[in-house]
Tab-separated table of C-alpha atoms in Angstrom:
chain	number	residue	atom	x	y	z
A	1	UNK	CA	81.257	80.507	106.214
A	2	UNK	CA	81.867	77.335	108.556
A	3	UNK	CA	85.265	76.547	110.362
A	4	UNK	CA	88.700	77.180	109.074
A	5	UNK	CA	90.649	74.641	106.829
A	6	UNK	CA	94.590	75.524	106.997
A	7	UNK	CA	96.577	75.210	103.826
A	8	UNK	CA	100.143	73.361	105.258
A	9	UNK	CA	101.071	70.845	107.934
A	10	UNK	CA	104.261	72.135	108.899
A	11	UNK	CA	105.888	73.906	111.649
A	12	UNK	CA	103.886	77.668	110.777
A	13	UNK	CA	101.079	75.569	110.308
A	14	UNK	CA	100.864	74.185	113.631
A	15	UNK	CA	101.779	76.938	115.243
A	16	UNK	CA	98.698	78.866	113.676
A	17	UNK	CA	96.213	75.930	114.827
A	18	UNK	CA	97.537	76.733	118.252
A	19	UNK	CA	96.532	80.294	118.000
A	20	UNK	CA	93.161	79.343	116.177
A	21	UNK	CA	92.480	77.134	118.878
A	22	UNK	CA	93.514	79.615	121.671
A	23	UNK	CA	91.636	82.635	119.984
A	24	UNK	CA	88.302	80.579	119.901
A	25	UNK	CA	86.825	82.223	117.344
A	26	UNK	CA	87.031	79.519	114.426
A	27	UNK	CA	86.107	76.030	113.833
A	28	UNK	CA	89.567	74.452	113.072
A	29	UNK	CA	88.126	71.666	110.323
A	30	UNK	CA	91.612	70.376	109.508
A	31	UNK	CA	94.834	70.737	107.775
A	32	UNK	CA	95.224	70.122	103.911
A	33	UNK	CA	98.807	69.188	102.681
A	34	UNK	CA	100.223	68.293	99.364
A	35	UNK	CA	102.064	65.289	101.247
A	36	UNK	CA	100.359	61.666	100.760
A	37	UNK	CA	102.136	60.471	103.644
A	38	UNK	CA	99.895	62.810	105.847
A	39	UNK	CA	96.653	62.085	104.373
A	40	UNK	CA	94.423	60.553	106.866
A	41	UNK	CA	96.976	61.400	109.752
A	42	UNK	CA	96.669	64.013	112.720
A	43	UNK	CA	99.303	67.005	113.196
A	44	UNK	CA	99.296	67.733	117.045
A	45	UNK	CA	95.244	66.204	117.214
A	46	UNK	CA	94.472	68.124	113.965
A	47	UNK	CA	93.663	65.707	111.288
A	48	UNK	CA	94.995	65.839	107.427
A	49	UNK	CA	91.858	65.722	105.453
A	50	UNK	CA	93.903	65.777	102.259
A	51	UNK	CA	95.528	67.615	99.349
A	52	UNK	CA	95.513	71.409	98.985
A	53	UNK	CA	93.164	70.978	96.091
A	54	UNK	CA	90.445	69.520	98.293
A	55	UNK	CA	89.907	73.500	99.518
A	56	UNK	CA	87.644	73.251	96.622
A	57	UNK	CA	85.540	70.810	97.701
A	58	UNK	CA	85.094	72.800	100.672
A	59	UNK	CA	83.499	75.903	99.548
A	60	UNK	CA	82.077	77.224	102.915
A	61	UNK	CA	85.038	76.726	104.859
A	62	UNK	CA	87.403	80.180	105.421
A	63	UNK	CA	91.315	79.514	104.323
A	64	UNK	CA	94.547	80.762	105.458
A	65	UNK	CA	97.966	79.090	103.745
A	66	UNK	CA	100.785	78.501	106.172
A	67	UNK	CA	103.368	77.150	104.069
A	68	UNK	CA	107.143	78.763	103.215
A	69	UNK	CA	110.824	78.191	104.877
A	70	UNK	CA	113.874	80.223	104.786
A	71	UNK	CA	114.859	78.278	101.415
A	72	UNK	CA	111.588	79.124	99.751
A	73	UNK	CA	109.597	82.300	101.157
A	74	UNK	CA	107.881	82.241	98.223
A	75	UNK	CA	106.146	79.497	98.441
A	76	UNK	CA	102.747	81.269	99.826
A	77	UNK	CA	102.587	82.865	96.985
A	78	UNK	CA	102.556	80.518	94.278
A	79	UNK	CA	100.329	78.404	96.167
A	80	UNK	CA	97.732	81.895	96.224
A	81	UNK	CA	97.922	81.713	92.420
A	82	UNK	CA	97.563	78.214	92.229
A	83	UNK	CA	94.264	77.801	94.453
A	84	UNK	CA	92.824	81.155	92.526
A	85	UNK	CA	90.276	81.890	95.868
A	86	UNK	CA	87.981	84.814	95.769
A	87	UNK	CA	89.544	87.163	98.771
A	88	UNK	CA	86.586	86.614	101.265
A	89	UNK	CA	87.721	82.513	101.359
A	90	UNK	CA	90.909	84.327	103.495
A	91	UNK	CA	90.402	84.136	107.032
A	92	UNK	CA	93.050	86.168	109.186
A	93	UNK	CA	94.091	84.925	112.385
A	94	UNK	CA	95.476	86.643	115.441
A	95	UNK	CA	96.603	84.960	118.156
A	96	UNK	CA	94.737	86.770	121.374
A	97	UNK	CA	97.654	88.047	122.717
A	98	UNK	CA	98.402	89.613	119.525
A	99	UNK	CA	98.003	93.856	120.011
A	100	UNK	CA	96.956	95.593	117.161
A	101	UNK	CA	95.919	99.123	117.917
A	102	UNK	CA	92.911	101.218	116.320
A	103	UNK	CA	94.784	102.732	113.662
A	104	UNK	CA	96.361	99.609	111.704
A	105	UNK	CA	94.948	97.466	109.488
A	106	UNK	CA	95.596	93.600	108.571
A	107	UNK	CA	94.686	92.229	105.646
A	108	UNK	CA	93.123	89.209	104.433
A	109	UNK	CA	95.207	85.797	104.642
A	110	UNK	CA	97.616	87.336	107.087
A	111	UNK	CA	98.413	85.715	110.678
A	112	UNK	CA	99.920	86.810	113.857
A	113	UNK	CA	101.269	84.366	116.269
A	114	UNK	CA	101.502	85.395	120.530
A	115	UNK	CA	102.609	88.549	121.760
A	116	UNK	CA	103.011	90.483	118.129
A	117	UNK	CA	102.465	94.479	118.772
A	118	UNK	CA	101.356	96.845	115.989
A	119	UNK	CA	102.128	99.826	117.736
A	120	UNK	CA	100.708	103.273	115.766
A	121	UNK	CA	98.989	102.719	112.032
A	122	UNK	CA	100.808	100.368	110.882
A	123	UNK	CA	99.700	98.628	107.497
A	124	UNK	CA	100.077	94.988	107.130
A	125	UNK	CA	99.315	93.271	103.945
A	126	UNK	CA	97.562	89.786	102.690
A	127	UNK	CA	99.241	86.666	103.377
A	128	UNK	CA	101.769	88.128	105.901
A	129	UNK	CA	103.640	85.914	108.056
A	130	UNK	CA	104.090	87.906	111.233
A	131	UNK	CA	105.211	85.173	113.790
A	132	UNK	CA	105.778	85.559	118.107
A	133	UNK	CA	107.448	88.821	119.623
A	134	UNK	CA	107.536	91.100	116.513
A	135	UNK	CA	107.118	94.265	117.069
A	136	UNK	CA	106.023	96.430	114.225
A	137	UNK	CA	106.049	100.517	115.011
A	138	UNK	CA	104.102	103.737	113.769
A	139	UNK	CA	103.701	103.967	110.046
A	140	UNK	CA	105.145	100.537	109.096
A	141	UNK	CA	104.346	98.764	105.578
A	142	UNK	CA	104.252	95.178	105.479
A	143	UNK	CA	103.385	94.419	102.019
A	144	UNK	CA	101.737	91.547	100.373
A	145	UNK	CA	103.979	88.109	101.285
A	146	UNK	CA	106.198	89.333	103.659
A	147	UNK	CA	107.524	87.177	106.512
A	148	UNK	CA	108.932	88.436	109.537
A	149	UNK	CA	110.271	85.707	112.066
A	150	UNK	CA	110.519	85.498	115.673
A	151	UNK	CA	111.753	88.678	117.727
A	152	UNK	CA	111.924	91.462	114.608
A	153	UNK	CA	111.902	95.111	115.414
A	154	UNK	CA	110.998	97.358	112.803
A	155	UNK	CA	111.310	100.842	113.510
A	156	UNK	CA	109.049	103.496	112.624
A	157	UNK	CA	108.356	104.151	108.864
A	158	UNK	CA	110.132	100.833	107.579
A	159	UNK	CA	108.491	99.018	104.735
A	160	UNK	CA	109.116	95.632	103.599
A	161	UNK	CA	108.400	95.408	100.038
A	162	UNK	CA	106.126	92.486	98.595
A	163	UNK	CA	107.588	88.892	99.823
A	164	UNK	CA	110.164	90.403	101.765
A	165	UNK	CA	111.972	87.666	104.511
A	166	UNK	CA	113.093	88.990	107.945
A	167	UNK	CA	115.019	86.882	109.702
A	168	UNK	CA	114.720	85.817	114.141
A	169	UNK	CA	116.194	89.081	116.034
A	170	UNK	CA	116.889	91.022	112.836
A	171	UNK	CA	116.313	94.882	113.593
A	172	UNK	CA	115.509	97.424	111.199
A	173	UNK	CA	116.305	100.923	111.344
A	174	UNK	CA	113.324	103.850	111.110
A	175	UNK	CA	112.480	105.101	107.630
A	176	UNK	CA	114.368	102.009	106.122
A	177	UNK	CA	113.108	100.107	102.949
A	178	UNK	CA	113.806	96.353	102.357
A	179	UNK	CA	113.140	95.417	98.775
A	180	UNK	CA	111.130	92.864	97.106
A	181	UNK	CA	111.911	89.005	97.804
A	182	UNK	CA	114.796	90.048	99.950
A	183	UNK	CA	115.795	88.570	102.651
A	184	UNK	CA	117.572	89.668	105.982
A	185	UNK	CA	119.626	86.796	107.880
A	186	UNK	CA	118.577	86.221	111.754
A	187	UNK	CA	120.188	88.651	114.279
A	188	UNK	CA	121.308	91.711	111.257
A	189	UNK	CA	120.989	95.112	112.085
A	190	UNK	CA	119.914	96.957	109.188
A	191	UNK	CA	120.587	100.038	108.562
A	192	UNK	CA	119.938	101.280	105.357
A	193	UNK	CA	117.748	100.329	102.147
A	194	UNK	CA	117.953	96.830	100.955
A	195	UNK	CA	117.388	96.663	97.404
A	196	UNK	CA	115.107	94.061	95.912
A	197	UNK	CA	116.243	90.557	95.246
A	198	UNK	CA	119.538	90.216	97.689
A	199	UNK	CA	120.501	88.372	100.966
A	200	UNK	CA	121.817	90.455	103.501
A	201	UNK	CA	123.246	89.789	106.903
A	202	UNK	CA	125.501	90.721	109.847
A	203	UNK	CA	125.599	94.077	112.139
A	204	UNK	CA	125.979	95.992	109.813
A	205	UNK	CA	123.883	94.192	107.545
A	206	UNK	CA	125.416	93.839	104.035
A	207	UNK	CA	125.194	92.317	100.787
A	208	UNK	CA	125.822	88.295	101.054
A	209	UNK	CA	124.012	87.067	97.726
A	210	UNK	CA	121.329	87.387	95.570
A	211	UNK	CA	118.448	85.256	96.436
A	212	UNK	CA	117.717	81.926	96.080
A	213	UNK	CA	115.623	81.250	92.841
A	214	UNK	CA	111.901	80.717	94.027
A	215	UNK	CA	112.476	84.736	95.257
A	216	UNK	CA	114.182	85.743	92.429
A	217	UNK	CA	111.160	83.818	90.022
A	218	UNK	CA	108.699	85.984	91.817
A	219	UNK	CA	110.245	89.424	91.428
A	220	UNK	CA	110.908	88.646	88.091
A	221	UNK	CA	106.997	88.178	87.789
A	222	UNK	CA	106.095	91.079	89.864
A	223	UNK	CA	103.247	89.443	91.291
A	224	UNK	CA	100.545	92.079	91.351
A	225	UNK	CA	99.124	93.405	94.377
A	226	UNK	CA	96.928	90.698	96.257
A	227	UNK	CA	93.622	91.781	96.508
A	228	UNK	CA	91.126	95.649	96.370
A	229	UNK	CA	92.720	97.050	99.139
């Protein structure tokens, strides 16, 4: 396949042409946005060739969506179901700084911005949003959707069910499950299971809310498993 179209023109999306363009290993073609104002337009140099629907029209090209906020994590995900692309079209992009030992595994669709670690076979899934300074330890599961902001620590053995949201700073205690389409506010400390479908924040992290509706839509669907893996 030739170059790399990415699917947003937003703040995740630029910061994931920086790391295409500092890795060197991809032709960046352009972004596509669902935004007419953008159309024709550059984003930091990188020109906005048009709407997310023109991926299409671009059939060699590899893909990676960068799209989502703290309002509406699930955003990636609707937009996966939407396009309907074979896995293969998913490129996965690593920023060089990025460690990932031997023993983990990312999968397709997924990005990792500067300075990530995966420390010890650690398991991310597709279309993970793993952005600067996270460090991920032995025998983590990120599953499918996840998002885990700037500065996370995940001890050893935590998963983060399908579409989970982890907020700047948040640390999460070994062994530790965060459900489904939660999501856990910046700077929490987290301490025990999070069940699926809540907002939780604070040190102690506790229950604030349930979570907003794109979230809750999802787990209602449980979205299947992206992907053979």
């Amino acid at each position: 396949m030739n170059g790399l179209v990415i699917i947003g023109a937003g703040g995740f999306a630029r910061e994931t042409a920086q790391a295409v363009h500092d890795a060197g290993d991809l032709k960046l073609l352009g972004h596509l946005d669902d935004n007419p104002a953008l159309y024709g337009t550059e984003v930091d140099g990188v020109p906005v060739l048009g709407g997310c629907d023109l991926v299409h029209d671009l059939p060699e090209a590899r893909v990676v969506i960068c799209v989502g906020n703290p309002r509406d994590y699930a955003a990636r995900a609707r937009l996966v179901r939407r396009l309907g692309l074979p896995t293969d079209r998913y490129a996965t992009v690593m920023h060089p700084t990025a460690v990932v030992s031997a023993t983990s595994e990312v999968g397709p669709g997924s990005v990792l911005l500067a300075h990530c670690v995966l420390t010890a076979a650690v398991r991310v899934g597709a279309q993970v949003a793993v952005m600067p300074h996270v460090v991920l330890t032995h025998d983590d599961v990120v599953e499918d959707y996840a998002t885990i902001t700037s500065g996370v620590r995940l001890g050893g053995g935590v998963r983060l069910e399908q579409g989970a949201y982890v907020g700047s700073g948040a640390l999460v205690r070994e062994g530790t499950t965060v459900g489904a389409w939660s999501q856990i506010g910046m700077g929490s400390g987290v301490l025990g299971d999070v069940p699926p479908g809540e907002v939780w924040v604070g040190n102690p992290a506790r229950r604030l809310r349930a979570a907003g509706a794109p979230a809750l839509d999802e787990l209602a669907k449980r979205t299947e498993q992206w992907g053979d893996r």
